[in-house]
PDB file of C-alpha atoms in Angstrom:
ATOM      1  CA  UNK A   1       2.106 -13.369   3.622  1.00 59.00           C
ATOM      2  CA  UNK A   2       3.983 -13.025   6.863  1.00 82.00           C
ATOM      3  CA  UNK A   3       1.285 -14.771   9.686  1.00 91.00           C
ATOM      4  CA  UNK A   4       3.379 -11.735  12.876  1.00 94.00           C
ATOM      5  CA  UNK A   5       1.735  -8.807   9.768  1.00 97.00           C
ATOM      6  CA  UNK A   6      -1.248 -10.263  10.023  1.00 98.00           C
ATOM      7  CA  UNK A   7      -1.419 -10.946  13.133  1.00 98.00           C
ATOM      8  CA  UNK A   8       0.053  -6.974  14.277  1.00 98.00           C
ATOM      9  CA  UNK A   9      -2.236  -5.850  11.842  1.00 98.00           C
ATOM     10  CA  UNK A  10      -5.557  -7.839  13.505  1.00 98.00           C
ATOM     11  CA  UNK A  11      -4.521  -6.098  16.944  1.00 98.00           C
ATOM     12  CA  UNK A  12      -5.128  -2.751  16.011  1.00 98.00           C
ATOM     13  CA  UNK A  13      -8.265  -2.931  14.213  1.00 98.00           C
ATOM     14  CA  UNK A  14      -9.533  -4.961  18.126  1.00 98.00           C
ATOM     15  CA  UNK A  15      -8.014  -1.649  19.966  1.00 98.00           C
ATOM     16  CA  UNK A  16     -10.424   0.074  17.301  1.00 98.00           C
ATOM     17  CA  UNK A  17     -13.346  -2.484  18.165  1.00 98.00           C
ATOM     18  CA  UNK A  18     -12.467  -1.939  21.723  1.00 98.00           C
ATOM     19  CA  UNK A  19     -12.844   1.323  21.118  1.00 98.00           C
ATOM     20  CA  UNK A  20     -16.855   0.884  19.771  1.00 98.00           C
ATOM     21  CA  UNK A  21     -17.409  -1.769  22.068  1.00 98.00           C
ATOM     22  CA  UNK A  22     -17.246   1.058  24.348  1.00 97.00           C
ATOM     23  CA  UNK A  23     -18.983   3.509  22.778  1.00 97.00           C
ATOM     24  CA  UNK A  24     -22.308   1.077  22.600  1.00 96.00           C
ATOM     25  CA  UNK A  25     -21.389   0.199  19.319  1.00 98.00           C
ATOM     26  CA  UNK A  26     -20.737  -3.505  17.670  1.00 98.00           C
ATOM     27  CA  UNK A  27     -17.096  -4.463  18.929  1.00 98.00           C
ATOM     28  CA  UNK A  28     -16.201  -4.148  14.964  1.00 98.00           C
ATOM     29  CA  UNK A  29     -12.512  -2.255  14.113  1.00 98.00           C
ATOM     30  CA  UNK A  30     -11.617  -1.968   9.954  1.00 98.00           C
ATOM     31  CA  UNK A  31      -8.274  -0.921   9.149  1.00 98.00           C
ATOM     32  CA  UNK A  32      -6.164  -0.535   5.740  1.00 98.00           C
ATOM     33  CA  UNK A  33      -3.322  -0.883   5.119  1.00 98.00           C
ATOM     34  CA  UNK A  34      -0.453  -0.307   2.571  1.00 98.00           C
ATOM     35  CA  UNK A  35       2.850  -0.710   2.280  1.00 97.00           C
ATOM     36  CA  UNK A  36       3.101  -1.675   5.830  1.00 97.00           C
ATOM     37  CA  UNK A  37       1.350   2.075   7.379  1.00 98.00           C
ATOM     38  CA  UNK A  38      -1.678   2.502   8.353  1.00 98.00           C
ATOM     39  CA  UNK A  39      -4.071   4.835   5.714  1.00 98.00           C
ATOM     40  CA  UNK A  40      -7.521   4.603   7.001  1.00 98.00           C
ATOM     41  CA  UNK A  41      -9.283   3.496  10.325  1.00 98.00           C
ATOM     42  CA  UNK A  42     -12.806   3.278  11.435  1.00 98.00           C
ATOM     43  CA  UNK A  43     -15.066   1.615  14.224  1.00 98.00           C
ATOM     44  CA  UNK A  44     -18.959   0.908  14.620  1.00 98.00           C
ATOM     45  CA  UNK A  45     -20.847   4.001  14.514  1.00 98.00           C
ATOM     46  CA  UNK A  46     -23.999   3.400  13.193  1.00 97.00           C
ATOM     47  CA  UNK A  47     -25.276   4.452  16.295  1.00 96.00           C
ATOM     48  CA  UNK A  48     -23.084   7.515  16.633  1.00 97.00           C
ATOM     49  CA  UNK A  49     -24.040   8.881  13.341  1.00 97.00           C
ATOM     50  CA  UNK A  50     -27.389   7.299  13.416  1.00 97.00           C
ATOM     51  CA  UNK A  51     -26.452   6.065  10.024  1.00 98.00           C
ATOM     52  CA  UNK A  52     -26.993   2.410   8.492  1.00 97.00           C
ATOM     53  CA  UNK A  53     -23.431   2.526   6.225  1.00 98.00           C
ATOM     54  CA  UNK A  54     -21.076   3.456   8.990  1.00 98.00           C
ATOM     55  CA  UNK A  55     -19.842   0.162   9.837  1.00 98.00           C
ATOM     56  CA  UNK A  56     -16.382  -0.244  10.080  1.00 98.00           C
ATOM     57  CA  UNK A  57     -15.020  -0.841   7.032  1.00 98.00           C
ATOM     58  CA  UNK A  58     -16.522   1.556   4.612  1.00 98.00           C
ATOM     59  CA  UNK A  59     -15.027   4.098   7.364  1.00 98.00           C
ATOM     60  CA  UNK A  60     -11.797   2.681   7.584  1.00 98.00           C
ATOM     61  CA  UNK A  61     -12.428   2.997   3.426  1.00 98.00           C
ATOM     62  CA  UNK A  62     -13.341   6.321   3.473  1.00 98.00           C
ATOM     63  CA  UNK A  63     -10.706   7.832   5.578  1.00 98.00           C
ATOM     64  CA  UNK A  64      -8.072   5.625   2.915  1.00 98.00           C
ATOM     65  CA  UNK A  65      -9.037   7.166  -0.477  1.00 98.00           C
ATOM     66  CA  UNK A  66      -9.027  10.234   1.621  1.00 98.00           C
ATOM     67  CA  UNK A  67      -5.217  10.392   2.363  1.00 98.00           C
ATOM     68  CA  UNK A  68      -4.406   8.389  -1.204  1.00 98.00           C
ATOM     69  CA  UNK A  69      -6.707  11.777  -2.906  1.00 98.00           C
ATOM     70  CA  UNK A  70      -8.461   8.569  -4.813  1.00 97.00           C
ATOM     71  CA  UNK A  71     -10.754   6.194  -4.468  1.00 98.00           C
ATOM     72  CA  UNK A  72      -8.832   3.147  -5.841  1.00 98.00           C
ATOM     73  CA  UNK A  73      -7.010   1.500  -3.032  1.00 98.00           C
ATOM     74  CA  UNK A  74      -5.405  -0.927  -5.233  1.00 96.00           C
ATOM     75  CA  UNK A  75      -1.975  -2.527  -3.341  1.00 97.00           C
ATOM     76  CA  UNK A  76      -4.020  -2.465   0.302  1.00 98.00           C
ATOM     77  CA  UNK A  77      -5.351  -4.465   2.805  1.00 98.00           C
ATOM     78  CA  UNK A  78      -8.476  -4.296   4.901  1.00 98.00           C
ATOM     79  CA  UNK A  79      -7.588  -5.880   8.191  1.00 98.00           C
ATOM     80  CA  UNK A  80     -11.792  -5.967  10.050  1.00 98.00           C
ATOM     81  CA  UNK A  81     -12.060  -8.042  13.200  1.00 98.00           C
ATOM     82  CA  UNK A  82     -14.931  -9.761  12.031  1.00 98.00           C
ATOM     83  CA  UNK A  83     -16.537 -10.655   8.187  1.00 98.00           C
ATOM     84  CA  UNK A  84     -17.925  -8.282   5.817  1.00 98.00           C
ATOM     85  CA  UNK A  85     -21.436  -7.687   5.663  1.00 98.00           C
ATOM     86  CA  UNK A  86     -23.287  -7.260   2.233  1.00 97.00           C
ATOM     87  CA  UNK A  87     -22.574  -3.754   1.490  1.00 98.00           C
ATOM     88  CA  UNK A  88     -19.455  -4.165   3.397  1.00 98.00           C
ATOM     89  CA  UNK A  89     -17.954  -6.618   0.792  1.00 98.00           C
ATOM     90  CA  UNK A  90     -19.403  -5.055  -1.551  1.00 97.00           C
ATOM     91  CA  UNK A  91     -17.160  -1.863  -0.805  1.00 98.00           C
ATOM     92  CA  UNK A  92     -13.720  -4.179  -1.234  1.00 98.00           C
ATOM     93  CA  UNK A  93     -15.124  -5.103  -5.045  1.00 98.00           C
ATOM     94  CA  UNK A  94     -15.926  -1.725  -6.172  1.00 97.00           C
ATOM     95  CA  UNK A  95     -12.443   0.355  -4.090  1.00 98.00           C
ATOM     96  CA  UNK A  96     -10.179  -2.384  -5.810  1.00 98.00           C
ATOM     97  CA  UNK A  97      -8.789  -3.735  -1.607  1.00 98.00           C
ATOM     98  CA  UNK A  98      -6.363  -6.077  -3.365  1.00 98.00           C
ATOM     99  CA  UNK A  99      -6.444  -8.220   0.509  1.00 98.00           C
ATOM    100  CA  UNK A 100      -8.461  -8.720   3.163  1.00 98.00           C
ATOM    101  CA  UNK A 101      -8.566 -10.448   6.346  1.00 98.00           C
ATOM    102  CA  UNK A 102     -10.253 -10.703   8.794  1.00 98.00           C
ATOM    103  CA  UNK A 103     -10.634 -12.395  12.827  1.00 98.00           C
ATOM    104  CA  UNK A 104     -13.852 -14.010  13.329  1.00 98.00           C
ATOM    105  CA  UNK A 105     -16.899 -15.298  10.695  1.00 98.00           C
ATOM    106  CA  UNK A 106     -20.233 -14.058  11.104  1.00 97.00           C
ATOM    107  CA  UNK A 107     -22.938 -16.261  10.572  1.00 96.00           C
ATOM    108  CA  UNK A 108     -25.655 -13.664  10.333  1.00 96.00           C
ATOM    109  CA  UNK A 109     -24.678 -11.789   7.733  1.00 97.00           C
ATOM    110  CA  UNK A 110     -21.056 -13.076   6.339  1.00 98.00           C
ATOM    111  CA  UNK A 111     -20.600 -12.346   2.646  1.00 97.00           C
ATOM    112  CA  UNK A 112     -16.729 -13.965   2.178  1.00 97.00           C
ATOM    113  CA  UNK A 113     -18.275 -17.583   3.028  1.00 96.00           C
ATOM    114  CA  UNK A 114     -20.010 -17.504   5.961  1.00 97.00           C
ATOM    115  CA  UNK A 115     -24.089 -16.930   3.626  1.00 97.00           C
ATOM    116  CA  UNK A 116     -22.204 -15.953   0.573  1.00 96.00           C
ATOM    117  CA  UNK A 117     -19.123 -15.223  -0.236  1.00 96.00           C
ATOM    118  CA  UNK A 118     -19.105 -12.261  -2.559  1.00 96.00           C
ATOM    119  CA  UNK A 119     -15.602 -12.940  -3.974  1.00 96.00           C
ATOM    120  CA  UNK A 120     -16.976 -15.642  -5.524  1.00 95.00           C
ATOM    121  CA  UNK A 121     -18.770 -14.535  -8.193  1.00 96.00           C
ATOM    122  CA  UNK A 122     -17.306 -13.005 -11.281  1.00 96.00           C
ATOM    123  CA  UNK A 123     -17.136  -9.365 -10.566  1.00 96.00           C
ATOM    124  CA  UNK A 124     -14.422  -6.520 -11.998  1.00 95.00           C
ATOM    125  CA  UNK A 125     -12.270  -7.401  -9.272  1.00 96.00           C
ATOM    126  CA  UNK A 126     -11.133 -10.124  -6.725  1.00 96.00           C
ATOM    127  CA  UNK A 127      -9.304 -10.117  -3.167  1.00 98.00           C
ATOM    128  CA  UNK A 128      -7.373 -12.468  -1.952  1.00 97.00           C
ATOM    129  CA  UNK A 129      -9.045 -13.192   1.542  1.00 97.00           C
ATOM    130  CA  UNK A 130      -7.719 -14.001   4.525  1.00 97.00           C
ATOM    131  CA  UNK A 131     -10.305 -15.701   7.591  1.00 97.00           C
ATOM    132  CA  UNK A 132      -9.788 -16.347  11.331  1.00 97.00           C
ATOM    133  CA  UNK A 133      -6.435 -14.098  12.084  1.00 98.00           C
ATOM    134  CA  UNK A 134      -7.841 -13.732  16.240  1.00 98.00           C
ATOM    135  CA  UNK A 135     -10.922 -14.739  15.419  1.00 98.00           C
ATOM    136  CA  UNK A 136     -10.993 -16.420  18.865  1.00 98.00           C
ATOM    137  CA  UNK A 137     -10.813 -12.657  20.536  1.00 98.00           C
ATOM    138  CA  UNK A 138     -12.958 -11.111  17.802  1.00 98.00           C
ATOM    139  CA  UNK A 139     -15.933 -13.461  18.794  1.00 98.00           C
ATOM    140  CA  UNK A 140     -14.903 -13.401  22.683  1.00 98.00           C
ATOM    141  CA  UNK A 141     -15.521  -9.315  22.379  1.00 98.00           C
ATOM    142  CA  UNK A 142     -18.789  -9.661  19.809  1.00 98.00           C
ATOM    143  CA  UNK A 143     -20.133 -12.659  22.254  1.00 97.00           C
ATOM    144  CA  UNK A 144     -19.428 -10.039  25.644  1.00 97.00           C
ATOM    145  CA  UNK A 145     -21.370  -7.179  23.872  1.00 97.00           C
ATOM    146  CA  UNK A 146     -24.426  -9.125  23.020  1.00 96.00           C
ATOM    147  CA  UNK A 147     -24.691 -10.881  26.108  1.00 95.00           C
ATOM    148  CA  UNK A 148     -24.303  -7.606  27.579  1.00 92.00           C
ATOM    149  CA  UNK A 149     -27.455  -5.704  25.613  1.00 89.00           C
ATOM    150  CA  UNK A 150     -29.355  -9.073  26.091  1.00 91.00           C
ATOM    151  CA  UNK A 151     -29.118  -8.111  30.161  1.00 91.00           C
ATOM    152  CA  UNK A 152     -30.192  -4.724  29.193  1.00 78.00           C
ATOM    153  CA  UNK A 153     -26.318  -3.108  30.717  1.00 59.00           C
TER     154      UNK A 153
END
């Protein structure tokens, strides 16, 4: 794996997370990359859309599927600033993404190693996994957001 490529794309995912933050959403950003090109982008929009499923990963995966005109995302890499939850980990399996790169862990709902590892179960698809890319930056952004929320801002 090209570490500088991972850092570049994770920086883009963090930019999307900052967009979510500015809108009052939990700051998580995601993008789907195929052959070095971004084909799907998303950040959390649960509050804006009033939807439990409007997670960054789901939005990025849906946009990538539209870009390719197919539900299978073979050969694609998902970059996401925080470890995916159970719903998003399931969407990753079902969309056949080849590789996932995430920033910080999620001790509360992370399903790629923190609470459980959905990728370790014998589903019909598994993927390569790299965690911790720009993890400190992602964790700091989330920490800032929740600190502000606790203060009532």
